[in-house]
């Protein structure tokens, strides 16, 4: 026994490289390999979900029904949302966390590497099941990603597959989040105090907490749907004393923190990038952390603003309206801090910075429309209109997705060891930014003029703006081909230096590019100093 | 950190267990879905998935136990496991919170509103005229028919005493482990999971009683739904916890734990206390109030 143990012991302390072939990926325990798989998977889902968006925009190019059946249209809106939320945005941020957090805190790997592998490999199963529903009797789920009963109970054979794929996504997210929290709390270099941690690490710590708190609630909600459908429970059946509105409450208790799960890591990425290219320390560093914590706390007490029209006591409407508007305060702190960081900075505009800048502008537009939606009497007019579609696409596409792209461009040289093609990166940025606005800005007007969401046909007065939005959507989709080309040729550029950029802040820039398989074998003793504000 | 080896990070080698687990989940979820859609072979596909997952869990834990017994884990790994377990239990708490939330919402809002409370006079008048809200209820449509409520006395009270006692016995076992008293440790640990299995047995008896004598079923409106889903998921967790304790008991008999290295025992104990606390909540809100 003891000799076996000793052998195993020696093996564990070998500085082993990656395994060969497919085993490297199937059996991976390395945070960089798992991070890469997460990023590739999320990009694949981004393309699949994007194609579904293009089906939607094709049908909406002109009024009337011309390309798809209304049932299929509903399946597309539902699947597009589920795939983009759970398959593209969330795994992309987990991929960035996997790659960067161990490097940023001075750890060799994630705290629980095998579980890390499992949380990734559940995802292809979950989305395999979800996407396979497209070919089932009754088609894919068509109730909207919010799965409201009683509508969702009309789903065909896809129904149990939908429920269980959501369970699997939840299991994956919870395990990923536990891993990230434990890595941050237990694997930091000894000299890295909590307030000394990079902002990206901080925002992910808070995000992981939100994930563990709300993903099980979603699991509970969909479990109730399942038992209502197959086992005769009455959770959402008024005749039995239940209430369909109760599902909405439980769902949005998950759903609103989920919104911040998708944006807090984006805040973190942008807070890393802007100081580098403004060549100034992040303004109000500690207040950034407190603001993110504040947003996380508030996210638990605002959920019913998604359902003002569904009926609730006046006191409830008032409470949820005011609590929602409070979120503008910590969010405003963040936006002003980013602007103040750039104030009098020696700015340059490489691709990551361009995406980060666009994020600040365009996310703020989404934030403002969110503030409009928070006002209960106004929301009763905006509800379920294209104004809502415009709002959440502004915070999710030029918000979360742009931040992911900014992060990918920012850290890509550290991952590959080579500089990507800067001119193509800039071209990708400009085309994406122009087309994303062309797609989503007209939707504000459509919504205010009364066009309802999730409907395949519309009144003729909406035709012009819909046509513009469809052109924008195809432009945005085609622009992503440039990103694919940039990524495929990422190792063709000039070798990157260790720092990659001009004196960026953080441990990840002190190690070679590309970073070694296990970045730190022992905890780094001395951390690079934080940048200090220069007082003239 | 003591010896030199402890100063280095521990990174485990590659493992095939995660993908085996994913394959198991795939069979399980696809199988149960096909089965629920009315196709019997799905049941066997699900069972195959369950078998694969059990195979994965045993294999994965065997690896971890071998590594642990081989002293490969330093203090940092131990702490990672502890934190991981605590956050896992927190996620479990939130899963139960969803069902407790449903209970509170139905009881304090949905049902009174159906009875015309607050500004819902017309809901009551138009849709459910004559319905007076009470709790427990199977709703204005009397879904599931007449039923009798499961009171707090009798079996539920005995079960409460059993679970609370098991919490004491596992604490005695823990103290015995620290004090190095192996006999007391194995006796009281055995007492704990035996109490757990007795609890499950009584719970099963209570379910039979509810179905046969009280006409209280899963289909008995919102009361039956919340009663059986809350107690049912709790029962599943007690079953799992008792199996975990059983495994820990076998490891105790093999002499796996020392007074300062016994994380697995503690994790099982934490889990046991967690199911205990959930039961107290259940007893108060589902059976008693």
PDB file of N, CA and C in Angstrom, chain A residues 190-225:
ATOM      1  N   UNK A 190      -0.123  33.837  -1.021  1.00  0.00           N
ATOM      2  CA  UNK A 190      -0.303  34.278   0.366  1.00  0.00           C
ATOM      3  C   UNK A 190      -0.362  35.795   0.520  1.00  0.00           C
ATOM      4  N   UNK A 191       0.353  36.527  -0.334  1.00  0.00           N
ATOM      5  CA  UNK A 191       0.384  37.975  -0.148  1.00  0.00           C
ATOM      6  C   UNK A 191      -0.782  38.678  -0.854  1.00  0.00           C
ATOM      7  N   UNK A 192      -1.674  37.894  -1.498  1.00  0.00           N
ATOM      8  CA  UNK A 192      -2.777  38.557  -2.200  1.00  0.00           C
ATOM      9  C   UNK A 192      -4.001  38.658  -1.283  1.00  0.00           C
ATOM     10  N   UNK A 193      -4.153  39.837  -0.690  1.00  0.00           N
ATOM     11  CA  UNK A 193      -5.303  40.040   0.194  1.00  0.00           C
ATOM     12  C   UNK A 193      -6.557  40.192  -0.661  1.00  0.00           C
ATOM     13  N   UNK A 194      -7.723  40.143  -0.024  1.00  0.00           N
ATOM     14  CA  UNK A 194      -8.965  40.183  -0.795  1.00  0.00           C
ATOM     15  C   UNK A 194      -9.094  41.462  -1.608  1.00  0.00           C
ATOM     16  N   UNK A 195      -8.848  42.611  -0.973  1.00  0.00           N
ATOM     17  CA  UNK A 195      -9.033  43.873  -1.701  1.00  0.00           C
ATOM     18  C   UNK A 195      -7.938  44.089  -2.746  1.00  0.00           C
ATOM     19  N   UNK A 196      -6.870  43.260  -2.679  1.00  0.00           N
ATOM     20  CA  UNK A 196      -5.777  43.367  -3.630  1.00  0.00           C
ATOM     21  C   UNK A 196      -6.075  42.576  -4.909  1.00  0.00           C
ATOM     22  N   UNK A 197      -7.149  41.761  -4.877  1.00  0.00           N
ATOM     23  CA  UNK A 197      -7.442  40.902  -6.022  1.00  0.00           C
ATOM     24  C   UNK A 197      -7.846  41.732  -7.241  1.00  0.00           C
ATOM     25  N   UNK A 198      -7.501  41.239  -8.448  1.00  0.00           N
ATOM     26  CA  UNK A 198      -7.961  41.936  -9.660  1.00  0.00           C
ATOM     27  C   UNK A 198      -9.499  42.029  -9.672  1.00  0.00           C
ATOM     28  N   UNK A 199     -10.017  43.067 -10.331  1.00  0.00           N
ATOM     29  CA  UNK A 199     -11.465  43.280 -10.327  1.00  0.00           C
ATOM     30  C   UNK A 199     -12.192  42.145 -11.044  1.00  0.00           C
ATOM     31  N   UNK A 200     -11.534  41.581 -12.083  1.00  0.00           N
ATOM     32  CA  UNK A 200     -12.182  40.460 -12.779  1.00  0.00           C
ATOM     33  C   UNK A 200     -12.422  39.305 -11.805  1.00  0.00           C
ATOM     34  N   UNK A 201     -11.436  39.056 -10.936  1.00  0.00           N
ATOM     35  CA  UNK A 201     -11.578  37.983  -9.951  1.00  0.00           C
ATOM     36  C   UNK A 201     -12.705  38.320  -8.976  1.00  0.00           C
ATOM     37  N   UNK A 202     -12.751  39.575  -8.562  1.00  0.00           N
ATOM     38  CA  UNK A 202     -13.805  40.000  -7.633  1.00  0.00           C
ATOM     39  C   UNK A 202     -15.199  39.826  -8.236  1.00  0.00           C
ATOM     40  N   UNK A 203     -15.350  40.291  -9.479  1.00  0.00           N
ATOM     41  CA  UNK A 203     -16.683  40.196 -10.071  1.00  0.00           C
ATOM     42  C   UNK A 203     -17.078  38.736 -10.247  1.00  0.00           C
ATOM     43  N   UNK A 204     -16.096  37.878 -10.530  1.00  0.00           N
ATOM     44  CA  UNK A 204     -16.439  36.461 -10.686  1.00  0.00           C
ATOM     45  C   UNK A 204     -16.774  35.821  -9.345  1.00  0.00           C
ATOM     46  N   UNK A 205     -16.099  36.276  -8.291  1.00  0.00           N
ATOM     47  CA  UNK A 205     -16.424  35.752  -6.955  1.00  0.00           C
ATOM     48  C   UNK A 205     -17.892  36.026  -6.639  1.00  0.00           C
ATOM     49  N   UNK A 206     -18.318  37.248  -6.912  1.00  0.00           N
ATOM     50  CA  UNK A 206     -19.702  37.630  -6.626  1.00  0.00           C
ATOM     51  C   UNK A 206     -20.660  36.872  -7.547  1.00  0.00           C
ATOM     52  N   UNK A 207     -20.269  36.754  -8.827  1.00  0.00           N
ATOM     53  CA  UNK A 207     -21.098  36.020  -9.781  1.00  0.00           C
ATOM     54  C   UNK A 207     -21.282  34.574  -9.354  1.00  0.00           C
ATOM     55  N   UNK A 208     -20.193  33.958  -8.897  1.00  0.00           N
ATOM     56  CA  UNK A 208     -20.267  32.550  -8.507  1.00  0.00           C
ATOM     57  C   UNK A 208     -21.213  32.383  -7.326  1.00  0.00           C
ATOM     58  N   UNK A 209     -21.164  33.337  -6.417  1.00  0.00           N
ATOM     59  CA  UNK A 209     -22.095  33.289  -5.290  1.00  0.00           C
ATOM     60  C   UNK A 209     -23.547  33.363  -5.789  1.00  0.00           C
ATOM     61  N   UNK A 210     -23.792  34.283  -6.723  1.00  0.00           N
ATOM     62  CA  UNK A 210     -25.147  34.395  -7.280  1.00  0.00           C
ATOM     63  C   UNK A 210     -25.572  33.084  -7.937  1.00  0.00           C
ATOM     64  N   UNK A 211     -24.652  32.473  -8.675  1.00  0.00           N
ATOM     65  CA  UNK A 211     -24.981  31.227  -9.372  1.00  0.00           C
ATOM     66  C   UNK A 211     -25.402  30.147  -8.388  1.00  0.00           C
ATOM     67  N   UNK A 212     -24.622  29.992  -7.309  1.00  0.00           N
ATOM     68  CA  UNK A 212     -24.956  28.924  -6.356  1.00  0.00           C
ATOM     69  C   UNK A 212     -26.272  29.241  -5.661  1.00  0.00           C
ATOM     70  N   UNK A 213     -26.581  30.520  -5.507  1.00  0.00           N
ATOM     71  CA  UNK A 213     -27.815  30.884  -4.811  1.00  0.00           C
ATOM     72  C   UNK A 213     -29.045  30.695  -5.686  1.00  0.00           C
ATOM     73  N   UNK A 214     -28.944  30.899  -7.007  1.00  0.00           N
ATOM     74  CA  UNK A 214     -30.173  30.908  -7.803  1.00  0.00           C
ATOM     75  C   UNK A 214     -30.345  29.741  -8.770  1.00  0.00           C
ATOM     76  N   UNK A 215     -29.270  29.096  -9.202  1.00  0.00           N
ATOM     77  CA  UNK A 215     -29.473  27.973 -10.126  1.00  0.00           C
ATOM     78  C   UNK A 215     -30.317  26.865  -9.491  1.00  0.00           C
ATOM     79  N   UNK A 216     -30.125  26.565  -8.181  1.00  0.00           N
ATOM     80  CA  UNK A 216     -30.997  25.544  -7.578  1.00  0.00           C
ATOM     81  C   UNK A 216     -32.459  25.976  -7.553  1.00  0.00           C
ATOM     82  N   UNK A 217     -32.724  27.274  -7.467  1.00  0.00           N
ATOM     83  CA  UNK A 217     -34.104  27.753  -7.470  1.00  0.00           C
ATOM     84  C   UNK A 217     -34.733  27.501  -8.840  1.00  0.00           C
ATOM     85  N   UNK A 218     -33.955  27.721  -9.904  1.00  0.00           N
ATOM     86  CA  UNK A 218     -34.450  27.408 -11.250  1.00  0.00           C
ATOM     87  C   UNK A 218     -34.730  25.914 -11.357  1.00  0.00           C
ATOM     88  N   UNK A 219     -33.814  25.113 -10.808  1.00  0.00           N
ATOM     89  CA  UNK A 219     -34.022  23.657 -10.839  1.00  0.00           C
ATOM     90  C   UNK A 219     -35.331  23.312 -10.140  1.00  0.00           C
ATOM     91  N   UNK A 220     -35.600  23.959  -8.998  1.00  0.00           N
ATOM     92  CA  UNK A 220     -36.848  23.716  -8.286  1.00  0.00           C
ATOM     93  C   UNK A 220     -38.044  24.116  -9.129  1.00  0.00           C
ATOM     94  N   UNK A 221     -37.956  25.275  -9.793  1.00  0.00           N
ATOM     95  CA  UNK A 221     -39.082  25.765 -10.593  1.00  0.00           C
ATOM     96  C   UNK A 221     -39.411  24.802 -11.729  1.00  0.00           C
ATOM     97  N   UNK A 222     -38.378  24.343 -12.451  1.00  0.00           N
ATOM     98  CA  UNK A 222     -38.671  23.460 -13.580  1.00  0.00           C
ATOM     99  C   UNK A 222     -39.098  22.074 -13.094  1.00  0.00           C
ATOM    100  N   UNK A 223     -38.625  21.692 -11.890  1.00  0.00           N
ATOM    101  CA  UNK A 223     -39.090  20.424 -11.325  1.00  0.00           C
ATOM    102  C   UNK A 223     -40.594  20.485 -11.065  1.00  0.00           C
ATOM    103  N   UNK A 224     -41.061  21.641 -10.569  1.00  0.00           N
ATOM    104  CA  UNK A 224     -42.502  21.799 -10.344  1.00  0.00           C
ATOM    105  C   UNK A 224     -43.272  21.726 -11.662  1.00  0.00           C
ATOM    106  N   UNK A 225     -42.695  22.299 -12.738  1.00  0.00           N
ATOM    107  CA  UNK A 225     -43.340  22.164 -14.053  1.00  0.00           C
ATOM    108  C   UNK A 225     -43.470  20.694 -14.429  1.00  0.00           C
TER     109      UNK A 225
END
